[in-house]
Amino acid sequence: MYDKDLMVLSTLEDIVYSLKLIQDRFVSIQSSDDFLVNSNGLEKLDSISMRLVAIGEGFKNIDKVTDNKLLLEYPSIDWKGVKGVRDILSHHYFQLDAETIFDICDEHIDELLNVSMKMIEDLQR
């Protein structure tokens, strides 16, 4: 395995770890209001948002290292959206929308985790 492949694999493993943390932190959240009801909810919103930034940055780096080719092999994911969430959260943090974060966690994290694990599996072949 080449250094580039090892870097991509390591980044994917970090992404999977972050996605699992998001799943764990999201378990008790039933609506976007749960993020805003108390300091515990806000802490979850902040920590999930930070992980989404890291995930988006990780996929940006993977895309760069693989000359924009690897992510194209997994078209079920809106990669532009994944990387775009990172940009929005990083540059417009005070405009953070709890409902958007809720929707991301509720509708997209499981599939992104499954695809990320598939990517790792494919790279290890």
Short mmCIF file of C-alpha atoms in Angstrom, two decimals:
data_model
loop_
_atom_site.label_atom_id
_atom_site.label_comp_id
_atom_site.label_asym_id
_atom_site.label_seq_id
_atom_site.Cartn_x
_atom_site.Cartn_y
_atom_site.Cartn_z
CA MET A 1 0.00 0.00 0.00
CA TYR A 2 1.33 3.44 -0.92
CA ASP A 3 1.71 6.38 1.46
CA LYS A 4 -1.23 8.09 -0.26
CA ASP A 5 -3.41 5.02 0.30
CA LEU A 6 -2.38 4.86 3.95
CA MET A 7 -3.26 8.52 4.41
CA VAL A 8 -6.67 8.02 2.81
CA LEU A 9 -7.29 4.91 4.91
CA SER A 10 -6.25 6.68 8.11
CA THR A 11 -8.49 9.65 7.31
CA LEU A 12 -11.43 7.33 6.59
CA GLU A 13 -10.89 5.58 9.92
CA ASP A 14 -10.96 8.98 11.67
CA ILE A 15 -14.15 9.85 9.78
CA VAL A 16 -15.81 6.57 10.81
CA TYR A 17 -14.86 7.25 14.43
CA SER A 18 -16.42 10.73 14.21
CA LEU A 19 -19.58 9.40 12.55
CA LYS A 20 -20.02 6.83 15.32
CA LEU A 21 -19.57 9.58 17.93
CA ILE A 22 -22.25 11.62 16.19
CA GLN A 23 -24.61 8.63 16.22
CA ASP A 24 -23.96 8.11 19.93
CA ARG A 25 -24.49 11.77 20.80
CA PHE A 26 -27.62 11.99 18.67
CA VAL A 27 -29.44 9.03 20.26
CA SER A 28 -31.32 11.13 22.82
CA ILE A 29 -32.19 13.91 20.36
CA GLN A 30 -35.79 13.56 19.15
CA SER A 31 -36.20 16.96 17.49
CA SER A 32 -34.12 20.02 16.68
CA ASP A 33 -35.59 21.67 19.79
CA ASP A 34 -33.75 19.12 21.96
CA PHE A 35 -30.50 20.81 20.93
CA LEU A 36 -31.74 24.14 22.28
CA VAL A 37 -33.67 23.18 25.41
CA ASN A 38 -30.71 23.18 27.84
CA SER A 39 -26.92 23.33 28.09
CA ASN A 40 -26.63 19.57 27.54
CA GLY A 41 -28.46 19.89 24.22
CA LEU A 42 -26.31 22.85 23.19
CA GLU A 43 -23.21 20.88 24.08
CA LYS A 44 -24.37 18.06 21.82
CA LEU A 45 -25.12 20.52 19.03
CA ASP A 46 -21.66 22.04 19.35
CA SER A 47 -19.85 18.70 19.52
CA ILE A 48 -21.78 17.22 16.59
CA SER A 49 -21.16 20.36 14.55
CA MET A 50 -17.44 20.18 15.26
CA ARG A 51 -17.35 16.56 14.14
CA LEU A 52 -19.20 17.49 10.94
CA VAL A 53 -16.51 20.11 10.27
CA ALA A 54 -13.80 17.46 10.76
CA ILE A 55 -15.64 14.98 8.53
CA GLY A 56 -16.05 17.53 5.75
CA GLU A 57 -12.40 18.50 6.00
CA GLY A 58 -11.39 14.84 5.91
CA PHE A 59 -13.35 14.22 2.73
CA LYS A 60 -11.95 17.40 1.17
CA ASN A 61 -8.44 16.08 1.86
CA ILE A 62 -9.31 12.63 0.49
CA ASP A 63 -10.71 14.23 -2.65
CA LYS A 64 -7.55 16.29 -3.10
CA VAL A 65 -5.15 13.39 -2.52
CA THR A 66 -7.05 11.09 -4.88
CA ASP A 67 -7.29 13.71 -7.65
CA ASN A 68 -11.06 13.94 -7.22
CA LYS A 69 -11.51 10.29 -8.23
CA LEU A 70 -12.23 8.17 -5.14
CA LEU A 71 -15.42 9.88 -4.02
CA LEU A 72 -16.85 9.60 -7.53
CA GLU A 73 -16.84 5.82 -7.07
CA TYR A 74 -19.53 6.23 -4.37
CA PRO A 75 -22.28 8.28 -6.04
CA SER A 76 -24.97 7.58 -3.44
CA ILE A 77 -23.48 10.36 -1.28
CA ASP A 78 -23.83 14.07 -2.02
CA TRP A 79 -20.12 14.78 -1.62
CA LYS A 80 -20.51 18.45 -2.48
CA GLY A 81 -23.03 18.69 0.36
CA VAL A 82 -20.78 16.84 2.82
CA LYS A 83 -17.89 19.15 2.09
CA GLY A 84 -20.19 22.18 1.93
CA VAL A 85 -21.49 21.60 5.46
CA ARG A 86 -17.90 21.95 6.64
CA ASP A 87 -17.59 25.29 4.88
CA ILE A 88 -20.86 26.62 6.26
CA LEU A 89 -20.11 25.54 9.82
CA SER A 90 -16.56 26.87 9.68
CA HIS A 91 -17.31 30.24 8.15
CA HIS A 92 -20.83 30.99 9.41
CA TYR A 93 -20.85 29.29 12.82
CA PHE A 94 -23.06 31.88 14.47
CA GLN A 95 -25.71 31.20 11.87
CA LEU A 96 -25.78 27.55 12.92
CA ASP A 97 -29.23 26.08 12.41
CA ALA A 98 -30.19 23.32 14.85
CA GLU A 99 -32.83 22.05 12.45
CA THR A 100 -30.28 21.57 9.68
CA ILE A 101 -27.94 19.67 12.00
CA PHE A 102 -30.87 17.56 13.18
CA ASP A 103 -31.80 16.70 9.58
CA ILE A 104 -28.21 15.80 8.71
CA CYS A 105 -27.97 13.48 11.71
CA ASP A 106 -31.43 12.00 11.27
CA GLU A 107 -31.29 11.42 7.51
CA HIS A 108 -27.68 11.20 6.33
CA ILE A 109 -25.21 10.05 8.98
CA ASP A 110 -26.08 6.34 8.81
CA GLU A 111 -25.60 6.16 5.04
CA LEU A 112 -22.40 8.20 5.20
CA LEU A 113 -21.08 5.80 7.84
CA ASN A 114 -22.00 2.76 5.74
CA VAL A 115 -20.34 4.20 2.64
CA SER A 116 -17.24 5.23 4.60
CA MET A 117 -16.86 1.71 5.98
CA LYS A 118 -17.33 0.32 2.46
CA MET A 119 -14.59 2.63 1.23
CA ILE A 120 -12.24 1.30 3.91
CA GLU A 121 -13.14 -2.27 2.98
CA ASP A 122 -12.53 -1.57 -0.72
CA LEU A 123 -9.18 0.10 -0.05
CA GLN A 124 -7.97 -2.82 2.05
CA ARG A 125 -8.46 -5.28 -0.81
#
